[in-house]
Short mmCIF file of C-alpha atoms in Angstrom, two decimals:
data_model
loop_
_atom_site.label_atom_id
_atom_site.label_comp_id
_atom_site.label_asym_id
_atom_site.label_seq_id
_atom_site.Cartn_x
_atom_site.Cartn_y
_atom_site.Cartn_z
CA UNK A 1 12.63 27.68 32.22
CA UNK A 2 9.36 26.08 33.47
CA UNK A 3 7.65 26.22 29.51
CA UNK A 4 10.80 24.86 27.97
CA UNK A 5 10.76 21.57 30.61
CA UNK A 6 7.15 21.79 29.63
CA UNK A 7 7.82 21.78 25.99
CA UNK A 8 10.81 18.89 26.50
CA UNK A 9 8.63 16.73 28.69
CA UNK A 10 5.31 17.11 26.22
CA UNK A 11 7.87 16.66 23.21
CA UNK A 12 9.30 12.57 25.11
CA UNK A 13 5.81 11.86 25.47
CA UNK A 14 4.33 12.70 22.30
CA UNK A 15 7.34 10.27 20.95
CA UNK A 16 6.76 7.78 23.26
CA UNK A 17 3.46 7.61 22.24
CA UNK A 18 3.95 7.42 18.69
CA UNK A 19 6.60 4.64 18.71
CA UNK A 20 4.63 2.60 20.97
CA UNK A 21 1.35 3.04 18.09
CA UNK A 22 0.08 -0.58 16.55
CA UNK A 23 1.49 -0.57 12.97
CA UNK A 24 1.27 -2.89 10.27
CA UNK A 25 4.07 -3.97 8.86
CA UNK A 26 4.14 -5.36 4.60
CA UNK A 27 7.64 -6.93 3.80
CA UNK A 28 8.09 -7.07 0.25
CA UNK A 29 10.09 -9.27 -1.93
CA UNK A 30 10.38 -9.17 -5.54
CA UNK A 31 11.25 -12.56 -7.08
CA UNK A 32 11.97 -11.47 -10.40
CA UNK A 33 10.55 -13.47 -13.65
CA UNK A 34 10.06 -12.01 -17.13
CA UNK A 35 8.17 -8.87 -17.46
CA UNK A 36 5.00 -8.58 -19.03
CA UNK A 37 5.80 -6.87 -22.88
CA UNK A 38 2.46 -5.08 -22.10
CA UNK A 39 3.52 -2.15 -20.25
CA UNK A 40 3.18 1.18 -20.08
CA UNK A 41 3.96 4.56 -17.78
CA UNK A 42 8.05 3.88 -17.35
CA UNK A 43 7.64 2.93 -13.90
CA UNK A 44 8.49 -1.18 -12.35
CA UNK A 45 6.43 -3.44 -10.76
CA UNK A 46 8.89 -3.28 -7.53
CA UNK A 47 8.28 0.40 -6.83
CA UNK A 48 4.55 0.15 -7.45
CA UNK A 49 4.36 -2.72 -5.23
CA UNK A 50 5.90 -0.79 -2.35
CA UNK A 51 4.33 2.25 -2.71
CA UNK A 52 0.61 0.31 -2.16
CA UNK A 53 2.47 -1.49 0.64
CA UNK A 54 3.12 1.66 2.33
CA UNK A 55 -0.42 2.86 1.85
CA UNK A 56 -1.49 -0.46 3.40
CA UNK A 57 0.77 0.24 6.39
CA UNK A 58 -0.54 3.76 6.78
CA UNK A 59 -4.03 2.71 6.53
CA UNK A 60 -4.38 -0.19 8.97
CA UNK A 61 -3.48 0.70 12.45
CA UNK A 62 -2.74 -3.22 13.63
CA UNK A 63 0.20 -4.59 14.91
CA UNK A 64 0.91 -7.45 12.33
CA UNK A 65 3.28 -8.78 9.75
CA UNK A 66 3.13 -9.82 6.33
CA UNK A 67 5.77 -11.10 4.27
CA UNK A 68 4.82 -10.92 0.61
CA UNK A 69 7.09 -12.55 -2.33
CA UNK A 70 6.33 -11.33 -5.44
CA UNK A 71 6.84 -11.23 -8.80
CA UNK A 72 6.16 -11.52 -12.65
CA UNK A 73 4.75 -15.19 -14.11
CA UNK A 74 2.82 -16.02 -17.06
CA UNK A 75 -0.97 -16.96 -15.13
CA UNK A 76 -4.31 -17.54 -16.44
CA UNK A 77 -5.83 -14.63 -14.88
CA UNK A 78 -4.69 -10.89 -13.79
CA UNK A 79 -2.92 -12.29 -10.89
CA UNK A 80 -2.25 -14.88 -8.22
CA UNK A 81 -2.52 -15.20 -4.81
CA UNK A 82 -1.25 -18.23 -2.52
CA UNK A 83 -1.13 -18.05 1.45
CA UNK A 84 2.35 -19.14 2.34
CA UNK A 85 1.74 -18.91 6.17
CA UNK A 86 -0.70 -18.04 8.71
CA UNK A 87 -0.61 -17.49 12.84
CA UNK A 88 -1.67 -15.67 15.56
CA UNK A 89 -4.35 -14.30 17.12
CA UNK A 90 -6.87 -14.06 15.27
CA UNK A 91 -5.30 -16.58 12.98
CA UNK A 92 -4.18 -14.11 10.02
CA UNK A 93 -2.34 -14.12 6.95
CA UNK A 94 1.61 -14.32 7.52
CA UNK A 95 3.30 -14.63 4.19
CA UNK A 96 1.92 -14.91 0.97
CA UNK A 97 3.19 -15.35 -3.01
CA UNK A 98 1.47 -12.89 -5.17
CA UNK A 99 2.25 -13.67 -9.24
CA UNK A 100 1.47 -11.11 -11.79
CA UNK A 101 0.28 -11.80 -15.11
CA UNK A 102 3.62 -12.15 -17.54
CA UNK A 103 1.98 -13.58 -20.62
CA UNK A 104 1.17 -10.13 -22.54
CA UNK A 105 -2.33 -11.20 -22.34
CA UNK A 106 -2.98 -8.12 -19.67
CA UNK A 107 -2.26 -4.51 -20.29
CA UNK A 108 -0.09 -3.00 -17.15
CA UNK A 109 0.16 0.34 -16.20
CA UNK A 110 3.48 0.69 -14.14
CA UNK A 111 3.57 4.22 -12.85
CA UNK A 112 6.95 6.22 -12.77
CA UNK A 113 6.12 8.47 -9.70
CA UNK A 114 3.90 5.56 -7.64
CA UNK A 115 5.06 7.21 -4.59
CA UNK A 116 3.47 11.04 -5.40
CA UNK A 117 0.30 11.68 -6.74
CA UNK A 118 1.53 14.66 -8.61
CA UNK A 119 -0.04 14.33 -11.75
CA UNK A 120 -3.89 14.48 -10.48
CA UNK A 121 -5.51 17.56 -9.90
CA UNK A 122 -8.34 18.86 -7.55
CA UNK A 123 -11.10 16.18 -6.97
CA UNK A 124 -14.65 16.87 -7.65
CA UNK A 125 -17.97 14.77 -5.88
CA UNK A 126 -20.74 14.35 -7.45
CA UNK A 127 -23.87 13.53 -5.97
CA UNK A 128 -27.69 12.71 -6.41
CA UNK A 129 -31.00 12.31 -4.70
CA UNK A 130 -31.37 8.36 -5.14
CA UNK A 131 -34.37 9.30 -3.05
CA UNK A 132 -33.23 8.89 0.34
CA UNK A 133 -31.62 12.60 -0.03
CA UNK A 134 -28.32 13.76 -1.81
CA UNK A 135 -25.77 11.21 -1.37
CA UNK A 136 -22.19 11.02 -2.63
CA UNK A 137 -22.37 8.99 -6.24
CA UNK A 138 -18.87 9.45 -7.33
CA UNK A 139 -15.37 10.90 -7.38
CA UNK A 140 -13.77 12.86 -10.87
CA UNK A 141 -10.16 13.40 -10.74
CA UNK A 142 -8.70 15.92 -12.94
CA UNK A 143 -5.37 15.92 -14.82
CA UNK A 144 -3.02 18.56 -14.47
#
């Protein structure tokens, strides 16, 4: 009886802990626009969007919020960024527009499966003596 309260008990505070943990938290919002006719892989902007946002959020241990509108819109470069709103302390990033490149002038790769990284294989390092000693000079990853 004793080890299950002692299972129950370190069970409530292992949860208590973890949804008290700093998180950061991306809100998306896709805005629409013409997609760029230079696209490839079969997957959509709004799915690739989310699945960096929820690497973001898994990655940054903060307790913050960002609201991000984006979208497809013919621009002179890759992409576009515009701060939307800003606050707190430290005074951070908000909200935000983000514009992607509609005018077929970039090549997009919209992945189908953004959320799995099931088609790469086993990574390799390599490494070299840049004469400090062997150092890490680069990542392969194979294709299944």
């Amino acid at each position: 009886m004793q080890l299950k309260k002692l299972r129950t008990f370190t069970f409530a505070c292992l949860f208590a802990i973890a949804m008290s943990a700093n998180a950061l938290t991306i809100n998306t919002n896709f805005t629409g626009g013409a997609a760029s006719a230079n696209q490839a892989g079969g997957g959509s902007l709004q799915d690739v969007f989310r699945a960096a946002a929820d690497w973001w959020e898994a990655a940054i241990g903060d307790t913050h919020t960002v609201d991000i509108d984006f979208g497809w819109a013919p621009q002179p470069s890759v992409a576009f960024h515009q701060l939307t709103g800003q606050g707190g302390i430290p005074n951070r990033e908000t909200s935000a527009r983000i514009r992607f490149d509609s005018d077929a002038s970039t090549n997009w790769f919209m992945d189908s499966t953004p959320f799995d990284n099931s088609e790469f294989g086993m990574a390799s390092l390599t490494n070299a003596d840049l004469g400090g000693g062997a150092i890490n000079t680069g990542v392969n990853m194979s294709a299944l």
